[in-house]
Structures are given as C-alpha cells and as structure tokens.
Amino acid sequence: MPLTDSYGQGVTYPTLTDKPNAQTLGQGIVEGLTPKVVMTFSSAIVRGATIKKPVAGMVTWIKDMGRLDVYDGTAWVAFGYGTNSWKSVPLASGWTNNGNAQGTFQYRVVNMYGEDTIMFRGGISRTTWPDFNYFPSYFDLNTSALPTVARPASLRTIVVPCSDANSTRITLKLDIQTNGILRLYGISQPFDLPSWVGFNGCFSSL
C-alpha cells in the first residue's frame, strides 16, 4: 500500500511490497506534486477551464497579466506581479505628450490591496480646439483601445487635474470604459479650454 510524504502534503509513493508499475509510480508523483507547485497558464480563463475545483493554497502564474495568484479557499487572489513596465497611451489627433512638463501619458496595471489596478502618469496638452459649431461633448484620448488586461469590469470614472489657465475649472472627468477607450469630459467652449491635463497620481481599480 502506498505511503505519503513526511511533510503532510499528500504526495504518494509506493512501498517495496506494492506491485511494480512505472505508470502508477510516475502518475502518483506528478499528480501529487503538480497542484503544489507554481502552475503556469496563458490566461485566467484557461486556468478556470483547467482547474475545475481549486484547493486553498494553490499558486498560479498568469502569463498575459504577468501575475502570481493564490487560491484562498474562495477566490484567486493576486499577490505578486512581474515588472509591469509603463506603456504609452496612443494619443488621439490634436493632443501631445508632456503637458505642463509632466512627461508622457502612460499607464500600467499593478496589484493594490489585492485588486488589479490601473495607474496613470504624465500629462497632455493641445494648442488648438475644434470649431465652436462642431465642438464635441467629450474627447476620446486614445486612438486604439487599451488591452483587455487594462480594461475595467464596469465603467470607472475618476477625476484628473487640469490647467486653470484658460479654464474656469481645475479638474476634469475621465471615464475608463470597458472597451479600453479613455474618454475626457468637462472641456467646453468658450471658457473651459485648459492648456494641459495631468494624470500623475491618478488610478482606479479594475
């Protein structure tokens, strides 16, 4: 009858009295150890399709997020990320980077208090505005959507600072949409045309 490891992890191994069977031996070791090491999956979706009944203490690495998760008995919880370098937002026409010398408008996804969180930095500016007769009620800031891993589960609205020069207000509303588009509200003719908009210190849970 097989015995189990002395560390209480439930990994079985055969005894000298067990009938020799290389497949059973290998299978017992592989299936006993695999759930206890860091398992790698291309995405959380693939993980969910593979691990039907996770057990508390399981640890996985999710490639598309660059994220280390642990199953706490109820849900998969992120507790570590890779380098998660800053990525530049592809700006829509009319906007330029480094508004108010704040650097390039960028984002990255990190773990904050157990939640996936998108962080922003940098600033943008513009010197010309659309014609008064065709002035939009909002401005989409990016020409292409943020990747899926940087999109919120539902609409997120945050406040971002702006120049008080050429504007009666010093903050604007930024919607982080579920489709990955960043939409800016609060700019209007003729009194609210700030020369720059900043994003340093702005973030939202996903």
Coordinates of C-alpha atoms in Angstrom, one line a residue:
M1 CA 0.0 0.0 0.0
P2 CA 1.5 3.4 -1.0
L3 CA 2.7 5.8 1.7
T4 CA 2.6 9.6 1.7
D5 CA 5.4 12.1 2.2
S6 CA 6.6 13.1 5.6
Y7 CA 5.7 16.8 5.1
G8 CA 1.9 16.1 5.2
Q9 CA 1.4 17.2 1.6
G10 CA -0.3 14.0 0.4
V11 CA 2.2 13.1 -2.2
T12 CA 2.2 9.3 -2.5
Y13 CA 5.0 6.9 -3.2
P14 CA 5.0 3.0 -3.5
T15 CA 6.5 0.7 -0.9
L16 CA 8.6 -2.4 -1.6
T17 CA 5.5 -4.6 -1.2
D18 CA 3.5 -2.8 -3.9
K19 CA 3.2 -4.4 -7.3
P20 CA 5.7 -2.8 -9.7
N21 CA 4.0 -0.3 -12.0
A22 CA 6.1 2.5 -13.6
Q23 CA 3.0 4.4 -14.8
T24 CA 1.3 4.3 -11.4
L25 CA 4.5 5.4 -9.8
G26 CA 5.0 8.3 -12.1
Q27 CA 1.4 9.4 -12.1
G28 CA 1.2 9.4 -8.3
I29 CA 4.3 11.7 -8.1
V30 CA 3.2 14.0 -10.9
E31 CA -0.4 14.4 -9.8
G32 CA 0.7 14.8 -6.2
L33 CA 3.3 17.5 -6.9
T34 CA 1.7 19.5 -9.7
P35 CA -1.1 21.2 -7.6
K36 CA 1.6 22.2 -5.0
V37 CA 4.0 24.0 -7.4
V38 CA 3.5 27.2 -9.3
M39 CA 1.3 26.2 -12.2
T40 CA 1.6 28.3 -15.4
F41 CA -1.4 29.3 -17.6
S42 CA -1.7 31.6 -20.6
S43 CA -4.7 33.4 -19.0
A44 CA -7.1 33.2 -16.1
I45 CA -9.7 31.9 -18.5
V46 CA -7.5 28.9 -19.4
R47 CA -6.8 28.3 -15.7
G48 CA -10.5 28.3 -14.9
A49 CA -11.2 25.8 -17.7
T50 CA -8.3 23.5 -16.5
I51 CA -8.7 23.7 -12.7
K52 CA -12.3 22.9 -12.1
K53 CA -12.0 22.6 -8.3
P54 CA -9.2 24.7 -6.9
V55 CA -7.9 24.0 -3.4
A56 CA -6.8 26.6 -0.9
G57 CA -3.0 27.2 -1.2
M58 CA -2.7 26.6 -5.0
V59 CA -0.5 29.1 -6.7
T60 CA -0.5 30.0 -10.4
W61 CA 1.4 32.3 -12.8
I62 CA -0.9 34.0 -15.4
K63 CA 1.2 34.9 -18.4
D64 CA -1.0 37.6 -20.1
M65 CA -1.1 39.5 -16.8
G66 CA 2.4 38.7 -15.6
R67 CA 0.7 37.9 -12.3
L68 CA 1.1 35.5 -9.4
D69 CA -2.2 34.3 -7.8
V70 CA -3.0 32.2 -4.8
Y71 CA -6.4 30.5 -4.2
D72 CA -7.5 31.5 -0.7
G73 CA -10.3 28.9 -0.5
T74 CA -12.9 31.2 -2.0
A75 CA -11.3 33.0 -5.0
W76 CA -8.0 33.5 -6.8
V77 CA -6.2 36.5 -5.2
A78 CA -3.2 38.3 -6.8
F79 CA -0.2 38.7 -4.6
G80 CA 2.6 39.5 -6.9
Y81 CA 3.3 40.9 -10.4
G82 CA 6.2 41.0 -12.8
T83 CA 7.9 44.2 -13.9
N84 CA 4.8 45.7 -15.3
S85 CA 6.6 48.4 -17.2
W86 CA 4.8 51.7 -18.1
K87 CA 3.2 51.7 -21.5
S88 CA 2.4 54.9 -23.5
V89 CA -1.2 55.7 -24.4
P90 CA -1.6 56.1 -28.2
L91 CA -2.8 59.7 -28.3
A92 CA -5.7 60.9 -30.5
S93 CA -5.1 63.7 -33.0
G94 CA -4.7 67.2 -31.5
W95 CA -3.2 66.0 -28.3
T96 CA 0.6 66.0 -27.5
N97 CA 2.6 64.5 -24.6
N98 CA 4.4 66.2 -21.8
G99 CA 1.7 68.7 -20.9
N100 CA 3.0 71.1 -18.3
A101 CA 6.3 69.2 -18.4
Q102 CA 4.7 66.2 -16.7
G103 CA 6.1 63.5 -19.0
T104 CA 4.5 61.1 -21.5
F105 CA 0.9 60.0 -20.8
Q106 CA 1.3 56.3 -19.8
Y107 CA -0.4 53.5 -17.9
R108 CA 0.3 50.2 -16.2
V109 CA -1.6 47.5 -14.3
V110 CA -0.5 46.7 -10.8
N111 CA -1.9 44.9 -7.7
M112 CA -3.1 47.3 -5.0
Y113 CA -4.7 45.9 -1.8
G114 CA -5.5 42.6 -3.6
E115 CA -7.1 44.3 -6.6
D116 CA -6.0 44.7 -10.2
T117 CA -5.5 48.5 -10.5
I118 CA -4.7 50.7 -13.5
M119 CA -2.3 53.6 -12.7
F120 CA -1.6 56.7 -14.9
R121 CA 1.2 59.2 -15.1
G122 CA 2.3 62.1 -17.4
G123 CA 0.4 64.9 -19.0
I124 CA -1.1 66.0 -22.3
S125 CA -1.7 69.3 -23.9
R126 CA -3.1 71.0 -27.1
T127 CA -2.9 74.4 -28.7
T128 CA -5.9 74.3 -31.0
W129 CA -9.5 73.2 -30.5
P130 CA -12.4 72.2 -32.8
D131 CA -14.6 74.8 -34.3
F132 CA -17.2 76.2 -31.9
N133 CA -20.0 74.9 -34.2
Y134 CA -18.7 71.4 -34.1
F135 CA -17.3 71.2 -30.6
P136 CA -17.7 67.7 -29.1
S137 CA -19.2 67.0 -25.6
Y138 CA -16.2 64.8 -24.8
F139 CA -12.8 63.8 -26.2
D140 CA -11.5 60.2 -26.7
L141 CA -7.9 60.4 -25.8
N142 CA -6.5 57.1 -27.3
T143 CA -6.6 56.1 -31.0
S144 CA -6.5 52.4 -30.1
A145 CA -8.1 50.7 -27.1
L146 CA -6.1 49.6 -24.1
P147 CA -5.5 45.8 -24.0
T148 CA -8.0 43.6 -22.3
V149 CA -6.0 43.2 -19.1
A150 CA -6.1 47.0 -18.6
R151 CA -9.9 47.3 -19.1
P152 CA -12.3 47.6 -16.1
A153 CA -15.1 45.1 -15.5
S154 CA -17.5 48.1 -15.5
L155 CA -17.2 51.8 -16.2
R156 CA -14.7 53.6 -13.9
T157 CA -14.9 57.4 -13.5
I158 CA -12.0 59.3 -11.9
V159 CA -11.1 63.0 -11.5
V160 CA -7.9 64.3 -13.2
P161 CA -6.3 67.8 -12.8
C162 CA -6.1 70.4 -15.5
S163 CA -4.7 73.9 -16.0
D164 CA -6.6 76.8 -14.5
A165 CA -5.2 79.0 -17.2
N166 CA -7.9 79.4 -19.9
S167 CA -10.3 77.4 -17.8
T168 CA -12.8 78.1 -15.0
R169 CA -12.2 74.7 -13.6
I170 CA -9.1 72.8 -12.3
T171 CA -10.4 69.2 -12.7
L172 CA -12.0 67.1 -15.4
K173 CA -13.8 63.8 -15.5
L174 CA -12.0 60.8 -17.1
D175 CA -14.1 57.7 -18.0
I176 CA -12.1 54.5 -18.2
Q177 CA -14.5 52.5 -20.4
T178 CA -14.9 48.7 -20.6
N179 CA -13.9 48.8 -24.3
G180 CA -10.5 50.3 -23.4
I181 CA -11.2 53.9 -24.5
L182 CA -10.3 56.8 -22.2
R183 CA -12.9 59.5 -22.5
L184 CA -12.4 63.0 -21.1
Y185 CA -15.3 65.3 -20.1
G186 CA -15.5 68.9 -18.9
I187 CA -13.8 70.7 -21.8
S188 CA -16.2 73.2 -23.4
Q189 CA -16.3 76.4 -25.4
P190 CA -15.6 79.2 -24.6
F191 CA -14.4 79.3 -21.0
D192 CA -13.0 75.8 -20.3
L193 CA -10.2 75.1 -22.6
P194 CA -7.3 74.1 -20.3
S195 CA -3.8 74.1 -21.9
W196 CA -2.9 70.9 -20.2
V197 CA -4.4 67.8 -18.5
G198 CA -2.4 65.8 -15.9
F199 CA -2.5 62.2 -14.8
N200 CA 0.2 61.8 -12.2
G201 CA -1.2 60.0 -9.1
C202 CA -4.4 59.0 -10.8
F203 CA -5.6 55.4 -10.6
S204 CA -8.6 53.1 -10.4
S205 CA -9.4 49.5 -9.6
L206 CA -10.3 47.3 -12.5

